[in-house]
Short mmCIF file of C-alpha atoms in Angstrom, two decimals:
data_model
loop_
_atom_site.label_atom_id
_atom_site.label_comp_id
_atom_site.label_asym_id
_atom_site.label_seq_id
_atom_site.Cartn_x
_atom_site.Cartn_y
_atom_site.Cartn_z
CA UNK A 1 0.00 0.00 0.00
CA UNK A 2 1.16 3.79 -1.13
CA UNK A 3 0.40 6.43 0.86
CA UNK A 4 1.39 9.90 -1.03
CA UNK A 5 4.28 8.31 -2.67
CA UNK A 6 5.92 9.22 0.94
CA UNK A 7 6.43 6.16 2.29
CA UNK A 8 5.20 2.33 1.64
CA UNK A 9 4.01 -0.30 3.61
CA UNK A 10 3.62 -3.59 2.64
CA UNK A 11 0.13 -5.85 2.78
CA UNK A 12 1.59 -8.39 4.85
CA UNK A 13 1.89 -8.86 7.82
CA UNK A 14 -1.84 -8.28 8.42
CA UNK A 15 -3.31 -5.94 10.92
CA UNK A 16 -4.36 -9.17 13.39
CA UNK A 17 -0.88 -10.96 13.26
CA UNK A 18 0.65 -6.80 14.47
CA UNK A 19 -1.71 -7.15 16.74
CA UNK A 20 -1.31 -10.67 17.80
CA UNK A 21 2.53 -9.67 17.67
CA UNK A 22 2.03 -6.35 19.84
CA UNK A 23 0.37 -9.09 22.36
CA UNK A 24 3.80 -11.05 22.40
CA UNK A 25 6.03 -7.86 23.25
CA UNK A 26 3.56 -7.02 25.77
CA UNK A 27 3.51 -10.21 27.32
CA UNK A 28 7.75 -10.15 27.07
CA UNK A 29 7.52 -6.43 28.64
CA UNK A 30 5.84 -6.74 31.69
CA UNK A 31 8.36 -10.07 32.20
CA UNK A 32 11.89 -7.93 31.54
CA UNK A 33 13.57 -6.17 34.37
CA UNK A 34 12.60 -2.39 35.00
CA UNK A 35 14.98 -0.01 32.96
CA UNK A 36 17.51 -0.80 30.12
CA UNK A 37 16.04 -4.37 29.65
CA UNK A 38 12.37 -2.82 29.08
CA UNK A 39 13.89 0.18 27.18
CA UNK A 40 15.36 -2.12 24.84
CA UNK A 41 12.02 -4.25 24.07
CA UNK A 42 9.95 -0.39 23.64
CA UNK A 43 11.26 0.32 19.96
CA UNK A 44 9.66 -2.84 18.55
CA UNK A 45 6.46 -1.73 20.00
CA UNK A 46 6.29 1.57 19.26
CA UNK A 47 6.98 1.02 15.61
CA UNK A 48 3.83 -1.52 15.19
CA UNK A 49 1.86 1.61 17.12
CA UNK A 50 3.14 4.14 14.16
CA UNK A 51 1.93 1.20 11.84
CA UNK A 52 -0.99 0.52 13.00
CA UNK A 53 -3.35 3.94 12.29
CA UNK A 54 -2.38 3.84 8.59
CA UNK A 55 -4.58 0.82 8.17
CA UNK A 56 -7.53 2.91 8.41
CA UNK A 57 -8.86 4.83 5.31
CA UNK A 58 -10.41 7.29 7.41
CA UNK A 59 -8.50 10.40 8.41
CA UNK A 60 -10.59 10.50 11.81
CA UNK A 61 -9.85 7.28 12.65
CA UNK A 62 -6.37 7.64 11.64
CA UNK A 63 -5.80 10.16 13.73
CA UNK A 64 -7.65 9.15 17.28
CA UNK A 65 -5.75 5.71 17.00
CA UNK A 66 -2.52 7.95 16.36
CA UNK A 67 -3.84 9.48 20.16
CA UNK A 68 -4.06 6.69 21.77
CA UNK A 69 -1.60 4.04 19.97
CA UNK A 70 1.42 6.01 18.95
CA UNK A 71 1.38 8.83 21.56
CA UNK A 72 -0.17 7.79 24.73
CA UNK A 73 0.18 3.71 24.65
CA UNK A 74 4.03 4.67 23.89
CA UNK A 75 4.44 7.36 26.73
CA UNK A 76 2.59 4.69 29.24
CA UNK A 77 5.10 2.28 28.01
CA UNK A 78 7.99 4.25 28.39
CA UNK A 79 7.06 5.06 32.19
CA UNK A 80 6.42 1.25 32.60
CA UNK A 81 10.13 0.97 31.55
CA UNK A 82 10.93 2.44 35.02
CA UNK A 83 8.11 1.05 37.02
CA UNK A 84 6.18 4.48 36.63
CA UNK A 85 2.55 5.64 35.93
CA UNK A 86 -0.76 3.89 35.60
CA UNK A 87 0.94 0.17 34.21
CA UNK A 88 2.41 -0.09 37.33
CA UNK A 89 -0.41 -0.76 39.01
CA UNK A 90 -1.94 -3.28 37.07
CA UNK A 91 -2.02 -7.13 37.84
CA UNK A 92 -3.13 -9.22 35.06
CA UNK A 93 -2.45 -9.06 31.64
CA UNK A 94 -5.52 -7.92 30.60
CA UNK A 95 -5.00 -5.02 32.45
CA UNK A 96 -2.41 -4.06 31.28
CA UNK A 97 -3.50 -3.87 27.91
CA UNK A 98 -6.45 -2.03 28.14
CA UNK A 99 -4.82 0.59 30.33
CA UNK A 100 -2.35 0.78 27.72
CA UNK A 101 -4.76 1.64 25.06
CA UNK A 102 -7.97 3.07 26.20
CA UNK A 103 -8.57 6.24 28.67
CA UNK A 104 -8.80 4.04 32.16
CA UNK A 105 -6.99 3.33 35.38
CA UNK A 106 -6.79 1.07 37.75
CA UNK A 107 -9.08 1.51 40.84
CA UNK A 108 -8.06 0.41 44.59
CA UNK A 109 -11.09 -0.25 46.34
CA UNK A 110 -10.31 -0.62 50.47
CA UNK A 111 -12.18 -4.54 52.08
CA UNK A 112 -13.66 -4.64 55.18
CA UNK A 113 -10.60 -6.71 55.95
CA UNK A 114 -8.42 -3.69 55.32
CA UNK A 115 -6.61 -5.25 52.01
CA UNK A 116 -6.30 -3.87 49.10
CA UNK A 117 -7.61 -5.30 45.72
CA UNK A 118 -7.21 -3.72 41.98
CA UNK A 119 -10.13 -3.46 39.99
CA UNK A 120 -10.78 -1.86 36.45
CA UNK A 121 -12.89 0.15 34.72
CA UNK A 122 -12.61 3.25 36.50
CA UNK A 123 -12.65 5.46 33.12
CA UNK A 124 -9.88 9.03 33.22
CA UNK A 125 -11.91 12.05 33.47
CA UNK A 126 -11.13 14.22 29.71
CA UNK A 127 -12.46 17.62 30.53
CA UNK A 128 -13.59 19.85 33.10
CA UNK A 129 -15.69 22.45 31.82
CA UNK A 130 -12.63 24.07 30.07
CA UNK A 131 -15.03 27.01 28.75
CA UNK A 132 -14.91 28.39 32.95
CA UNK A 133 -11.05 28.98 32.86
CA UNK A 134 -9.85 31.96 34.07
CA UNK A 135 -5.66 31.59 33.08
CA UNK A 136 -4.15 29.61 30.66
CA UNK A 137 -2.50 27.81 33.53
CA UNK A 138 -5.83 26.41 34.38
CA UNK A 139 -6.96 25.59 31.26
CA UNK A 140 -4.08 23.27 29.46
CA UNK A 141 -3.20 22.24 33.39
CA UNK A 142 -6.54 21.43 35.06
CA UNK A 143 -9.54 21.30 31.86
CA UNK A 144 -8.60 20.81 29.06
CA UNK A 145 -7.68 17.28 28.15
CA UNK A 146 -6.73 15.56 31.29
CA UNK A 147 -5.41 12.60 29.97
CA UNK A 148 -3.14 13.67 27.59
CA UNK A 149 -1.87 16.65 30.18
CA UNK A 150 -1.34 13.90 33.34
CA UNK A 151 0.87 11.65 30.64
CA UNK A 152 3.04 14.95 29.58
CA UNK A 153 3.35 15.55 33.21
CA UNK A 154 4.82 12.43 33.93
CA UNK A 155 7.22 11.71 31.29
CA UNK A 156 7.80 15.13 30.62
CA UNK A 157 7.31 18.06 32.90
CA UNK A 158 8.24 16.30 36.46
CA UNK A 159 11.60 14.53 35.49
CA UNK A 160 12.32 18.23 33.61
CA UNK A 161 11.60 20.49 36.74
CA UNK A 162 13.06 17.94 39.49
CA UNK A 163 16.37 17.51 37.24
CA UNK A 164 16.35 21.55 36.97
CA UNK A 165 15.64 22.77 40.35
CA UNK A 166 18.73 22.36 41.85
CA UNK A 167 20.83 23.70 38.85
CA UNK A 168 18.71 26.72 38.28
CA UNK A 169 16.65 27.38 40.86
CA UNK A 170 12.60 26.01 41.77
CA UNK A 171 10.50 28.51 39.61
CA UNK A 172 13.15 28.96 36.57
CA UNK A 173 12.74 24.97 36.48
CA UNK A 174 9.32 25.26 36.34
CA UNK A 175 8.82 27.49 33.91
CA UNK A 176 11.48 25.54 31.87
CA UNK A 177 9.62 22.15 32.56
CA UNK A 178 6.56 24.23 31.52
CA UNK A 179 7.75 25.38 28.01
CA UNK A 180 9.24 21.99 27.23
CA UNK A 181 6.06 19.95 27.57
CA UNK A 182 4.17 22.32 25.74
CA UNK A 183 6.57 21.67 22.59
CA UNK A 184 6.66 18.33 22.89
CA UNK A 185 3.15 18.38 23.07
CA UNK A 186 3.16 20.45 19.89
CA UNK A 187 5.41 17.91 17.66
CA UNK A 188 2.98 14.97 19.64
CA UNK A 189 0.14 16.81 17.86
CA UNK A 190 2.26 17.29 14.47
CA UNK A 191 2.43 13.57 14.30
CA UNK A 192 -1.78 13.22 14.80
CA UNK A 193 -1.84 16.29 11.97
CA UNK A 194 0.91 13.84 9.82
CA UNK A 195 -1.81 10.96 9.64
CA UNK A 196 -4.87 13.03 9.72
CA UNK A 197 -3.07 14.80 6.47
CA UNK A 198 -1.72 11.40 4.67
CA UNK A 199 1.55 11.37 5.92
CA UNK A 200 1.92 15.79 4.24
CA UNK A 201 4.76 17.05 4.79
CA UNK A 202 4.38 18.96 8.67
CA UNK A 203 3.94 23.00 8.59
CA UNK A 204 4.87 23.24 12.17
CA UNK A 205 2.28 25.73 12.47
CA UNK A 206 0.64 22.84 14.78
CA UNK A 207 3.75 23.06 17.10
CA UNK A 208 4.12 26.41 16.92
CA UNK A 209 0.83 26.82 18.37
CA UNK A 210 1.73 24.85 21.45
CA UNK A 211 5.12 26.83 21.55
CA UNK A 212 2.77 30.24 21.87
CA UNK A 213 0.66 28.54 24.55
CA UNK A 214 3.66 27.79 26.61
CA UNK A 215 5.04 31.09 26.24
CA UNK A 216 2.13 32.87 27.40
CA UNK A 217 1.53 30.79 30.02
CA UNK A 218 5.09 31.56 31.66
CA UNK A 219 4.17 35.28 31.10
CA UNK A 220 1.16 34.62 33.02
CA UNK A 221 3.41 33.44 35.99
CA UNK A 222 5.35 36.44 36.08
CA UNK A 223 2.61 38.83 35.62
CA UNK A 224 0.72 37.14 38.80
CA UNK A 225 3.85 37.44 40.66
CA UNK A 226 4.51 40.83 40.37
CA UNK A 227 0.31 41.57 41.05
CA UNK A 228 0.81 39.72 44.46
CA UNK A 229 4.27 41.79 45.02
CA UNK A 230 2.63 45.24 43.83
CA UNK A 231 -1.06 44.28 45.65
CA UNK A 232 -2.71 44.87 42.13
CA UNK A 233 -6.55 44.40 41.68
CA UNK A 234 -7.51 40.77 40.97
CA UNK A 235 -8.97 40.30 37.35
CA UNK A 236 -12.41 40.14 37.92
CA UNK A 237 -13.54 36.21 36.93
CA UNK A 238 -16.14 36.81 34.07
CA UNK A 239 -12.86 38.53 32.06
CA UNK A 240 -10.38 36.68 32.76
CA UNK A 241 -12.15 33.77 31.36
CA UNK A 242 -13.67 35.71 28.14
CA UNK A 243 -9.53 36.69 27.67
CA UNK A 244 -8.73 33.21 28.22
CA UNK A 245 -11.20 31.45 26.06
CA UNK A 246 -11.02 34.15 23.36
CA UNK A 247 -7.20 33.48 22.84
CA UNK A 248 -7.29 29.92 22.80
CA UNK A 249 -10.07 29.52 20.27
CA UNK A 250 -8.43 32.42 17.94
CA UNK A 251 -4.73 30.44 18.27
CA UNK A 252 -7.27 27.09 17.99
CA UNK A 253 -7.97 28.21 14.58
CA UNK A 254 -5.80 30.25 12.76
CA UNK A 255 -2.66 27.03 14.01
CA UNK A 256 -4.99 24.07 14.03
CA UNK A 257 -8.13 24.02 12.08
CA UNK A 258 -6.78 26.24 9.68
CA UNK A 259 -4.14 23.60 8.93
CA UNK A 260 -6.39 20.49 8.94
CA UNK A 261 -8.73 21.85 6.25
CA UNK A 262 -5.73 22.93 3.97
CA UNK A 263 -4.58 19.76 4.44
CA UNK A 264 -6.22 17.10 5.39
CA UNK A 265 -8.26 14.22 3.42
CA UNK A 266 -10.03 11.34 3.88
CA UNK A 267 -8.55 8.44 1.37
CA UNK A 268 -4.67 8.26 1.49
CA UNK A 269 -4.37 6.32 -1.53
CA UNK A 270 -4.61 2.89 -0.40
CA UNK A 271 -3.76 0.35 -3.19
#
């Protein structure tokens, strides 16, 4: 199969034997020693992920399997690797997969007899009403997609601010940490953009996007320190949250949606 004359992938193997082989590196994974021995398995399995969407011939579908397979299965993985984030909790196989995959946790319920027991199905909460923040701090950081933002937090913006503190100080790490997820969550999104858009060549406009959000939101933090060290007014709620939300959805379109209807398309050639 052709997809843009960018890159080819052949008809075989099938999508159930990547799957069924996806299924074997799992089952190897959760056997291998936390660190190098798992980091060395992760490659194999984050390839079949970037396979994987490009079996679809729609672009929607393309791109929310991209979400979940390529970038958020992969980042779970990689925390796995060091016996970190919501895989380490899990206690079966089946599990494992699903909280690899799909939007869910693992629950611990408290017994009568005071012991602890796993159980599934307790789904990750997406959104909280992102339309009442009042910063861009609360919005990316407390609304607006959850589950993506508690993965980049993880892998990303902890390990970067606790490895930074004590070289340049608590809030310069922070700030640091800050502006580093939101890139990487910018060339994240480039990649959903690259299979929504058959594999186009990237305009970056999607990471720049995420580059401006970042920005902004470390000029937020000074601007809210120096109100607390000057005693300036508070912001009164009902504009701070018209200023918030009117941003966001004028960067949302002019460096996402913009790009998507330039670009994107539905069939991707499939032979």
């Amino acid at each position: 199969m052709t997809y843009q004359g960018v890159f080819k992938v052949k008809s075989s193997p099938s999508l159930c034997s990547s799957l069924g082989f996806i299924s074997l590196l799992y089952y190897l994974l959760i056997r291998f020693p936390k660190g190098i021995p798992r980091l060395l398995l992760l490659p194999l399995i984050i390839y079949l992920f970037y396979l994987i969407p490009w079996y679809s011939s729609s672009s929607l579908l393309r791109g929310v399997s991209s979400f979940f397979l390529t970038w958020v299965a992969s980042f779970k993985l990689l925390l796995f690797c060091f016996d970190q984030g919501p895989l380490a909790n899990c206690k079966s196989y089946l599990d494992f997969v699903l909280v690899s995959i799909f939007p869910l946790k693992i629950k611990e319920n408290q017994t009568p007899s005071n012991i602890q027991f796993m159980s599934l199905y307790e789904s990750v909460s997406l959104f909280n009403k992102p339309y009442l923040a009042t910063s861009l701090q609360d919005f990316w950081g407390r609304r607006w997609n959850r589950y993506s933002s508690n993965i980049l937090r993880m892998t990303i913006y902890d390990p970067t601010r606790k490895t930074l503190r004590g070289i340049v100080g608590i809030q310069s790490a922070k700030v640091i940490a800050l502006i580093l997820t939101l890139v990487v969550s910018g060339i994240m999104h480039e990649m959903l953009f690259y299979y929504i858009t058959c594999a186009k060549k990237p305009t970056w406009e999607v990471t720049w996007f995420f580059v401006l959000q970042g920005l902004c939101m470390a000029l937020e933090v000074v601007l809210k320190k120096l109100a607390r060290a000057n005693g300036w007014t508070q912001v009164h709620p009902a504009v701070s949250r018209s200023l918030t939300c009117g941003f966001v959805v004028a960067t949302f379109y002019g460096l996402l949606v913009l790009p998507v209807w330039r670009n994107g398309q539905n069939d991707c050639g499939f032979r």
